[in-house]
């Protein structure tokens, strides 16, 4: 799930993202639902907002500077 978050922040295309996290397209929505539940978000649509919150942006900046 953490890998998915990083890949989302990096703007990886969905087809490549699914390959990298080893997830089939048919189970992708369930994956996102479980992740939203774990993060205690109201629904899946909140994932984008959560990832782009200030704290996650700082984490992304730290990570990309190390690469």
JSON list of C-alpha atoms in Angstrom, two decimals, residues 1 23-37 44 47:
[
{"chain": "A", "resi": 1, "resn": "UNK", "atom": "CA", "xyz": [0.00, 0.00, 0.00]},
{"chain": "A", "resi": 23, "resn": "UNK", "atom": "CA", "xyz": [-2.53, -6.06, -8.71]},
{"chain": "A", "resi": 24, "resn": "UNK", "atom": "CA", "xyz": [-5.06, -7.17, -11.30]},
{"chain": "A", "resi": 25, "resn": "UNK", "atom": "CA", "xyz": [-7.30, -4.46, -12.80]},
{"chain": "A", "resi": 26, "resn": "UNK", "atom": "CA", "xyz": [-10.43, -6.24, -11.55]},
{"chain": "A", "resi": 27, "resn": "UNK", "atom": "CA", "xyz": [-9.24, -6.08, -7.92]},
{"chain": "A", "resi": 28, "resn": "UNK", "atom": "CA", "xyz": [-7.85, -2.53, -8.11]},
{"chain": "A", "resi": 29, "resn": "UNK", "atom": "CA", "xyz": [-10.98, -0.81, -6.81]},
{"chain": "A", "resi": 30, "resn": "UNK", "atom": "CA", "xyz": [-11.17, -3.22, -3.85]},
{"chain": "A", "resi": 31, "resn": "UNK", "atom": "CA", "xyz": [-7.51, -2.49, -3.12]},
{"chain": "A", "resi": 32, "resn": "UNK", "atom": "CA", "xyz": [-8.25, 1.24, -3.01]},
{"chain": "A", "resi": 33, "resn": "UNK", "atom": "CA", "xyz": [-11.33, 0.67, -0.81]},
{"chain": "A", "resi": 34, "resn": "UNK", "atom": "CA", "xyz": [-9.26, -1.29, 1.72]},
{"chain": "A", "resi": 35, "resn": "UNK", "atom": "CA", "xyz": [-6.57, 1.39, 1.70]},
{"chain": "A", "resi": 36, "resn": "UNK", "atom": "CA", "xyz": [-9.12, 4.16, 2.27]},
{"chain": "A", "resi": 37, "resn": "UNK", "atom": "CA", "xyz": [-10.52, 2.18, 5.20]},
{"chain": "A", "resi": 44, "resn": "UNK", "atom": "CA", "xyz": [-11.92, 6.22, -2.05]},
{"chain": "A", "resi": 47, "resn": "UNK", "atom": "CA", "xyz": [-7.26, 9.14, -1.33]}
]
